[in-house]
Amino acid sequence: MKTRAAILVAQRRPLELAEIELPSKLERGQVLVRVLYSGLCGSQLGEIDGVKGPDPYLPHLLGHEGSGVVEGIGPGVRHVKKGDEVVLHWRPGAGIEAATPRYRWGARRINAGRVTTFNERTIVSENRLTKVPKGVPLELAWLFGCAVTTGFGIVENNAKLQRGQSLLVFGVGGVGLSVVQAAALAGAKPIVGLDLHKPKLELARKLGSTYVFDARSADLRRKLARIFPRGADVVVECTGRVQVIEQAYELTAPQGRTVLVGVPPVGQKASLYTLPLHFGKVLTGSHGGEARPAEDIPRQAALSRSGRLKLEPLVTDRFQLDQINEAIAAVRSGRVAGRAVIEMIP
Ligand SMILES: [Zn+2]
C-alpha cells in the first residue's frame, strides 16, 4: 500500500512530497489510520530547523496532532477498531506502545515516530490514539492531539493554577491561546497575553485575556508593573527566546511559577538570578503539559460540547497536503493567528 507523505529529507529544507510504501503488515500494537486533518505546530518547525541539534533519524516523517479513521489494527490492539474516528496525539495514552513503522521511498528507508500526521495513511502506535468523543467533529478533534491538551496541561499540571491567580502568557499562538482559554475556565484573573502579532492578540482577547499587549510596545514594563505590582502568580513562556525566558522569570511573583514551553535553539543559554528559587519561586519546563490524552480528551470534549471550551476560533488557516511548505512558511512568519490545519479529505 502506498501513501502520499511530506518528508523531512534534510534540516532547514522544504519538506519533499512523495508517494511512499507502507510496511506490508501491521506489527503488535500498530494501527493503520487514514489521516483527515493534521495540525502544524512549533515542534515541527523546531524539527525542521534542527533546534535540538543534528537529526539522526533523517529522512523521516513529521506531524503529531491529527484526526482520522482507523483502517486496520495489528495484533493486540484493544482500544480502537476498524472504522473508529480517532485523535492522533503524541503524548502516550491507553494501549500498547508499539514499535515505530518503517516506510520505503524507492530504495530508501523512511523513519517515523510512533505517530506522524503529514502523511495521508499512517501507522500509529495504539497508545497515540484516542477515540473521538461523541459530539466532537473530526474537523476539530485534531486540536486534542496537541494544542488544547497541552494548554490545559500547562495550566493544570505545570502551573497548578488556582482560581483568582494572575497569569501572564508570552506568545499567544496555538498553545498560548489554549493556555489563555484553559486559565479563563479555571478562574484566573487577570490574564495578560503578549505577542508580536496583532491577530493573535485579538484572538487571545476573544478567548479570555483580560488585557493583551504588543510585546514591542515602548511602555510595556510600566503597564505590566501596574497590573502585576508583585509579579504574576503564573508566567507561561511560549516563545523559546532566551531574553523572553529571562523576562518571564523576572516578572514572576516571589511565590509564583514560571513555566517554560518554548525551547531555545541548542547552545543558547538563559541567565537567571536564582536566589528567589530558594524562597518559593518555581521555574519548570513543560513537556506537552504532562497531558494524559486518555483522560484529558473526554473531559475537554465535554467542555467543548457545553460550549465553555471554544475550538473553532483556534483554527484560523487551512491548507492541503501539497501546500505544506506554504503552511510552514505561514506559521513561521507569525501570520497564522491560531492553528493551521492540513486538510486531507479524500
Ligand atoms: Zn505540538
GROMACS .gro file of C-alpha atoms and ligand atoms in nm:
model
  347
    1MET     CA    1   0.000   0.000   0.000
    2LYS     CA    2   0.121   0.348  -0.086
    3THR     CA    3   0.055   0.686   0.066
    4ARG     CA    4   0.136   1.046  -0.007
    5ALA     CA    5   0.365   1.197   0.253
    6ALA     CA    6   0.562   1.511   0.329
    7ILE     CA    7   0.916   1.402   0.418
    8LEU     CA    8   1.188   1.583   0.607
    9VAL     CA    9   1.493   1.488   0.399
   10ALA     CA   10   1.736   1.747   0.534
   11GLN     CA   11   1.722   2.007   0.811
   12ARG     CA   12   1.638   2.365   0.712
   13ARG     CA   13   1.499   2.249   0.376
   14PRO     CA   14   1.141   2.238   0.244
   15LEU     CA   15   0.962   1.907   0.300
   16GLU     CA   16   0.950   1.677  -0.003
   17LEU     CA   17   0.616   1.542  -0.116
   18ALA     CA   18   0.631   1.185  -0.239
   19GLU     CA   19   0.449   0.855  -0.261
   20ILE     CA   20   0.592   0.617  -0.007
   21GLU     CA   21   0.530   0.250   0.060
   22LEU     CA   22   0.374   0.136   0.387
   23PRO     CA   23   0.502  -0.180   0.558
   24SER     CA   24   0.318  -0.490   0.430
   25LYS     CA   25   0.175  -0.586   0.767
   26LEU     CA   26   0.093  -0.428   1.100
   27GLU     CA   27   0.300  -0.534   1.398
   28ARG     CA   28   0.175  -0.579   1.754
   29GLY     CA   29   0.004  -0.262   1.879
   30GLN     CA   30   0.020  -0.082   1.545
   31VAL     CA   31  -0.286   0.080   1.389
   32LEU     CA   32  -0.336   0.192   1.028
   33VAL     CA   33  -0.513   0.529   1.019
   34ARG     CA   34  -0.645   0.737   0.730
   35VAL     CA   35  -0.549   1.091   0.835
   36LEU     CA   36  -0.813   1.352   0.750
   37TYR     CA   37  -0.685   1.653   0.943
   38SER     CA   38  -0.340   1.733   1.073
   39GLY     CA   39  -0.232   2.028   1.281
   40LEU     CA   40   0.101   2.201   1.238
   41CYS     CA   41   0.279   2.328   1.546
   42GLY     CA   42   0.602   2.486   1.659
   43SER     CA   43   0.753   2.146   1.733
   44GLN     CA   44   0.763   2.059   1.364
   45LEU     CA   45   0.926   2.393   1.284
   46GLY     CA   46   1.181   2.310   1.553
   47GLU     CA   47   1.245   1.969   1.396
   48ILE     CA   48   1.287   2.120   1.051
   49ASP     CA   49   1.516   2.394   1.185
   50GLY     CA   50   1.717   2.146   1.391
   51VAL     CA   51   1.677   2.338   1.720
   52LYS     CA   52   1.780   2.029   1.914
   53GLY     CA   53   2.090   1.973   1.702
   54PRO     CA   54   2.170   1.714   1.432
   55ASP     CA   55   1.883   1.476   1.348
   56PRO     CA   56   1.990   1.108   1.344
   57TYR     CA   57   1.656   0.991   1.200
   58LEU     CA   58   1.662   1.165   0.861
   59PRO     CA   59   1.485   1.117   0.631
   60HIS     CA   60   1.169   1.097   0.837
   61LEU     CA   61   0.800   1.181   0.860
   62LEU     CA   62   0.652   1.453   1.078
   63GLY     CA   63   0.338   1.581   1.247
   64HIS     CA   64   0.198   1.491   1.585
   65GLU     CA   65  -0.162   1.608   1.609
   66GLY     CA   66  -0.437   1.483   1.382
   67SER     CA   67  -0.771   1.317   1.341
   68GLY     CA   68  -0.878   1.038   1.112
   69VAL     CA   69  -1.038   0.697   1.075
   70VAL     CA   70  -0.894   0.357   1.169
   71GLU     CA   71  -0.849   0.133   0.864
   72GLY     CA   72  -0.682  -0.165   1.028
   73ILE     CA   73  -0.541  -0.289   1.358
   74GLY     CA   74  -0.242  -0.504   1.439
   75PRO     CA   75  -0.227  -0.790   1.690
   76GLY     CA   76  -0.309  -0.699   2.050
   77VAL     CA   77  -0.491  -0.372   1.977
   78ARG     CA   78  -0.796  -0.337   2.208
   79HIS     CA   79  -0.877   0.032   2.245
   80VAL     CA   80  -0.969   0.110   1.884
   81LYS     CA   81  -1.119  -0.089   1.597
   82LYS     CA   82  -1.163  -0.054   1.223
   83GLY     CA   83  -1.395   0.236   1.138
   84ASP     CA   84  -1.337   0.428   1.463
   85GLU     CA   85  -1.281   0.801   1.445
   86VAL     CA   86  -0.964   0.880   1.637
   87VAL     CA   87  -0.749   1.164   1.766
   88LEU     CA   88  -0.379   1.116   1.688
   89HIS     CA   89  -0.166   1.257   1.971
   90TRP     CA   90   0.199   1.249   2.072
   91ARG     CA   91   0.164   1.208   2.448
   92PRO     CA   92   0.108   0.842   2.540
   93GLY     CA   93  -0.248   0.736   2.620
   94ALA     CA   94  -0.413   0.396   2.665
   95GLY     CA   95  -0.296   0.076   2.497
   96ILE     CA   96   0.023  -0.074   2.359
   97GLU     CA   97   0.338   0.126   2.289
   98ALA     CA   98   0.419  -0.030   1.952
   99ALA     CA   99   0.741  -0.040   1.752
  100THR     CA  100   0.791   0.252   1.513
  101PRO     CA  101   0.694   0.183   1.149
  102ARG     CA  102   0.943   0.172   0.861
  103TYR     CA  103   0.829   0.314   0.532
  104ARG     CA  104   1.009   0.287   0.199
  105TRP     CA  105   1.062   0.552  -0.064
  106GLY     CA  106   1.201   0.363  -0.361
  107ALA     CA  107   1.519   0.210  -0.224
  108ARG     CA  108   1.533   0.448   0.070
  109ARG     CA  109   1.407   0.375   0.417
  110ILE     CA  110   1.191   0.647   0.573
  111ASN     CA  111   1.180   0.667   0.951
  112ALA     CA  112   0.883   0.770   1.157
  113GLY     CA  113   0.796   0.807   1.524
  114ARG     CA  114   0.502   0.639   1.700
  115VAL     CA  115   0.272   0.898   1.547
  116THR     CA  116   0.306   1.101   1.227
  117THR     CA  117   0.034   1.303   1.055
  118PHE     CA  118   0.185   1.469   0.747
  119ASN     CA  119   0.104   1.151   0.554
  120GLU     CA  120  -0.241   1.051   0.429
  121ARG     CA  121  -0.213   0.697   0.563
  122THR     CA  122  -0.010   0.644   0.873
  123ILE     CA  123   0.086   0.364   1.109
  124VAL     CA  124   0.041   0.477   1.466
  125SER     CA  125   0.111   0.314   1.800
  126GLU     CA  126  -0.216   0.221   1.975
  127ASN     CA  127  -0.126   0.442   2.273
  128ARG     CA  128  -0.103   0.751   2.047
  129LEU     CA  129  -0.473   0.716   1.958
  130THR     CA  130  -0.788   0.808   2.147
  131LYS     CA  131  -1.140   0.762   2.014
  132VAL     CA  132  -1.303   1.091   1.919
  133PRO     CA  133  -1.560   1.162   2.191
  134LYS     CA  134  -1.924   1.197   2.083
  135GLY     CA  135  -2.026   1.542   1.966
  136VAL     CA  136  -1.680   1.650   1.850
  137PRO     CA  137  -1.648   1.671   1.470
  138LEU     CA  138  -1.333   1.523   1.313
  139GLU     CA  139  -1.256   1.864   1.163
  140LEU     CA  140  -1.195   1.997   1.516
  141ALA     CA  141  -1.096   1.680   1.704
  142TRP     CA  142  -0.734   1.706   1.585
  143LEU     CA  143  -0.690   2.003   1.822
  144PHE     CA  144  -0.690   1.748   2.106
  145GLY     CA  145  -0.373   1.594   1.962
  146CYS     CA  146  -0.152   1.872   2.098
  147ALA     CA  147  -0.276   2.232   2.114
  148VAL     CA  148  -0.570   2.201   2.353
  149THR     CA  149  -0.445   1.918   2.575
  150THR     CA  150  -0.107   2.092   2.608
  151GLY     CA  151  -0.269   2.425   2.701
  152PHE     CA  152  -0.486   2.265   2.968
  153GLY     CA  153  -0.197   2.054   3.094
  154ILE     CA  154   0.025   2.362   3.133
  155VAL     CA  155  -0.243   2.536   3.339
  156GLU     CA  156  -0.341   2.234   3.549
  157ASN     CA  157  -0.024   2.027   3.581
  158ASN     CA  158   0.269   2.267   3.536
  159ALA     CA  159   0.128   2.597   3.664
  160LYS     CA  160  -0.109   2.432   3.916
  161LEU     CA  161  -0.315   2.745   3.869
  162GLN     CA  162  -0.566   2.831   4.141
  163ARG     CA  163  -0.887   3.030   4.096
  164GLY     CA  164  -0.816   3.401   4.129
  165GLN     CA  165  -0.444   3.378   4.049
  166SER     CA  166  -0.297   3.611   3.790
  167LEU     CA  167  -0.143   3.486   3.465
  168LEU     CA  168   0.093   3.631   3.208
  169VAL     CA  169   0.149   3.448   2.877
  170PHE     CA  170   0.437   3.527   2.642
  171GLY     CA  171   0.335   3.417   2.293
  172VAL     CA  172  -0.032   3.352   2.222
  173GLY     CA  173  -0.010   3.114   1.925
  174GLY     CA  174  -0.185   2.776   1.922
  175VAL     CA  175  -0.063   2.661   2.264
  176GLY     CA  176  -0.062   3.009   2.422
  177LEU     CA  177  -0.424   3.061   2.318
  178SER     CA  178  -0.518   2.727   2.471
  179VAL     CA  179  -0.339   2.832   2.790
  180VAL     CA  180  -0.545   3.153   2.794
  181GLN     CA  181  -0.867   2.964   2.741
  182ALA     CA  182  -0.789   2.694   2.999
  183ALA     CA  183  -0.682   2.959   3.251
  184ALA     CA  184  -1.001   3.159   3.196
  185LEU     CA  185  -1.206   2.843   3.257
  186ALA     CA  186  -1.002   2.780   3.575
  187GLY     CA  187  -1.087   3.129   3.702
  188ALA     CA  188  -0.751   3.305   3.657
  189LYS     CA  189  -0.761   3.683   3.686
  190PRO     CA  190  -0.624   3.895   3.537
  191ILE     CA  191  -0.496   3.712   3.228
  192VAL     CA  192  -0.248   3.905   3.016
  193GLY     CA  193  -0.138   3.791   2.670
  194LEU     CA  194   0.170   3.926   2.492
  195ASP     CA  195   0.266   3.873   2.131
  196LEU     CA  196   0.420   4.049   1.832
  197HIS     CA  197   0.125   3.972   1.606
  198LYS     CA  198  -0.199   4.165   1.628
  199PRO     CA  199  -0.436   3.889   1.505
  200LYS     CA  200  -0.306   3.660   1.780
  201LEU     CA  201  -0.365   3.928   2.041
  202GLU     CA  202  -0.720   3.985   1.916
  203LEU     CA  203  -0.790   3.613   1.935
  204ALA     CA  204  -0.638   3.595   2.285
  205ARG     CA  205  -0.875   3.867   2.399
  206LYS     CA  206  -1.172   3.684   2.248
  207LEU     CA  207  -1.072   3.362   2.429
  208GLY     CA  208  -1.040   3.512   2.775
  209SER     CA  209  -0.743   3.750   2.809
  210THR     CA  210  -0.824   4.046   3.033
  211TYR     CA  211  -0.553   4.253   2.863
  212VAL     CA  212  -0.337   4.199   2.556
  213PHE     CA  213  -0.028   4.397   2.462
  214ASP     CA  214   0.211   4.414   2.173
  215ALA     CA  215   0.534   4.279   2.323
  216ARG     CA  216   0.726   4.561   2.149
  217SER     CA  217   0.526   4.849   2.295
  218ALA     CA  218   0.758   5.105   2.450
  219ASP     CA  219   0.588   5.129   2.788
  220LEU     CA  220   0.524   4.755   2.830
  221ARG     CA  221   0.727   4.730   3.152
  222ARG     CA  222   0.525   5.011   3.310
  223LYS     CA  223   0.193   4.857   3.202
  224LEU     CA  224   0.289   4.515   3.338
  225ALA     CA  225   0.417   4.668   3.664
  226ARG     CA  226   0.082   4.838   3.711
  227ILE     CA  227  -0.115   4.514   3.652
  228PHE     CA  228   0.126   4.291   3.844
  229PRO     CA  229   0.285   4.506   4.118
  230ARG     CA  230   0.447   4.200   4.279
  231GLY     CA  231   0.479   3.997   3.958
  232ALA     CA  232   0.232   3.750   3.811
  233ASP     CA  233   0.138   3.435   4.003
  234VAL     CA  234   0.196   3.229   3.689
  235VAL     CA  235   0.402   3.321   3.384
  236VAL     CA  236   0.393   3.092   3.081
  237GLU     CA  237   0.669   3.136   2.821
  238CYS     CA  238   0.582   3.004   2.474
  239THR     CA  239   0.836   3.179   2.251
  240GLY     CA  240   1.158   2.991   2.332
  241ARG     CA  241   1.360   3.314   2.304
  242VAL     CA  242   1.629   3.338   2.568
  243GLN     CA  243   1.567   3.706   2.652
  244VAL     CA  244   1.195   3.638   2.686
  245ILE     CA  245   1.264   3.342   2.916
  246GLU     CA  246   1.470   3.574   3.139
  247GLN     CA  247   1.194   3.835   3.134
  248ALA     CA  248   0.926   3.573   3.212
  249TYR     CA  249   1.123   3.457   3.516
  250GLU     CA  250   1.177   3.813   3.640
  251LEU     CA  251   0.808   3.900   3.603
  252THR     CA  252   0.701   3.602   3.815
  253ALA     CA  253   0.585   3.681   4.170
  254PRO     CA  254   0.814   3.575   4.459
  255GLN     CA  255   0.597   3.267   4.530
  256GLY     CA  256   0.488   3.225   4.168
  257ARG     CA  257   0.561   2.973   3.896
  258THR     CA  258   0.740   3.028   3.566
  259VAL     CA  259   0.651   2.760   3.311
  260LEU     CA  260   0.874   2.724   3.006
  261VAL     CA  261   0.700   2.588   2.697
  262GLY     CA  262   0.914   2.728   2.413
  263VAL     CA  263   1.258   2.575   2.361
  264PRO     CA  264   1.557   2.789   2.256
  265PRO     CA  265   1.794   2.662   1.986
  266VAL     CA  266   2.060   2.421   2.112
  267GLY     CA  267   2.352   2.606   2.274
  268GLN     CA  268   2.157   2.918   2.373
  269LYS     CA  269   2.151   2.974   2.747
  270ALA     CA  270   1.935   3.190   2.971
  271SER     CA  271   2.086   3.388   3.257
  272LEU     CA  272   1.884   3.390   3.578
  273TYR     CA  273   1.922   3.524   3.931
  274THR     CA  274   1.849   3.205   4.124
  275LEU     CA  275   1.807   3.331   4.482
  276PRO     CA  276   1.423   3.358   4.458
  277LEU     CA  277   1.411   2.985   4.379
  278HIS     CA  278   1.521   2.920   4.739
  279PHE     CA  279   1.228   3.123   4.871
  280GLY     CA  280   0.936   2.973   4.687
  281LYS     CA  281   0.961   3.083   4.326
  282VAL     CA  282   0.933   2.783   4.095
  283LEU     CA  283   1.082   2.752   3.748
  284THR     CA  284   0.975   2.449   3.548
  285GLY     CA  285   0.966   2.319   3.192
  286SER     CA  286   0.656   2.171   3.037
  287HIS     CA  287   0.657   1.850   2.836
  288GLY     CA  288   0.330   1.880   2.649
  289GLY     CA  289   0.167   1.995   2.971
  290GLU     CA  290   0.226   1.639   3.101
  291ALA     CA  291  -0.111   1.573   2.936
  292ARG     CA  292  -0.280   1.234   2.972
  293PRO     CA  293  -0.482   1.207   2.650
  294ALA     CA  294  -0.697   0.908   2.753
  295GLU     CA  295  -0.840   1.104   3.049
  296ASP     CA  296  -0.798   1.462   2.925
  297ILE     CA  297  -0.961   1.434   2.582
  298PRO     CA  298  -1.302   1.308   2.706
  299ARG     CA  299  -1.302   1.573   2.983
  300GLN     CA  300  -1.215   1.858   2.747
  301ALA     CA  301  -1.459   1.728   2.485
  302ALA     CA  302  -1.735   1.762   2.746
  303LEU     CA  303  -1.630   2.125   2.799
  304SER     CA  304  -1.649   2.186   2.426
  305ARG     CA  305  -1.994   2.022   2.400
  306SER     CA  306  -2.123   2.252   2.673
  307GLY     CA  307  -1.986   2.549   2.480
  308ARG     CA  308  -1.743   2.655   2.754
  309LEU     CA  309  -1.434   2.547   2.559
  310LYS     CA  310  -1.426   2.701   2.213
  311LEU     CA  311  -1.240   2.501   1.948
  312GLU     CA  312  -1.348   2.665   1.623
  313PRO     CA  313  -1.176   3.004   1.678
  314LEU     CA  314  -0.843   2.822   1.724
  315VAL     CA  315  -0.846   2.704   1.361
  316THR     CA  316  -0.755   3.008   1.155
  317ASP     CA  317  -0.573   2.880   0.846
  318ARG     CA  318  -0.640   2.587   0.614
  319PHE     CA  319  -0.404   2.415   0.370
  320GLN     CA  320  -0.388   2.099   0.157
  321LEU     CA  321  -0.104   1.849   0.196
  322ASP     CA  322   0.064   1.969  -0.125
  323GLN     CA  323   0.073   2.320   0.028
  324ILE     CA  324   0.258   2.200   0.336
  325ASN     CA  325   0.565   2.417   0.276
  326GLU     CA  326   0.343   2.724   0.237
  327ALA     CA  327   0.172   2.627   0.562
  328ILE     CA  328   0.510   2.600   0.735
  329ALA     CA  329   0.615   2.940   0.598
  330ALA     CA  330   0.288   3.095   0.717
  331VAL     CA  331   0.329   2.958   1.070
  332ARG     CA  332   0.693   3.065   1.078
  333SER     CA  333   0.604   3.422   0.974
  334GLY     CA  334   0.355   3.462   1.259
  335ARG     CA  335   0.070   3.524   1.010
  336VAL     CA  336  -0.123   3.225   1.146
  337ALA     CA  337  -0.320   3.366   1.439
  338GLY     CA  338  -0.435   3.034   1.587
  339ARG     CA  339  -0.358   2.692   1.449
  340ALA     CA  340  -0.303   2.593   1.083
  341VAL     CA  341  -0.472   2.273   0.969
  342ILE     CA  342  -0.371   2.048   0.681
  343GLU     CA  343  -0.690   1.901   0.531
  344MET     CA  344  -0.657   1.565   0.357
  345ILE     CA  345  -1.014   1.495   0.259
  346PRO     CA  346  -1.005   1.214   0.000
  347ZN      ZN  347   0.253   2.014   1.902
   0.00000   0.00000   0.00000
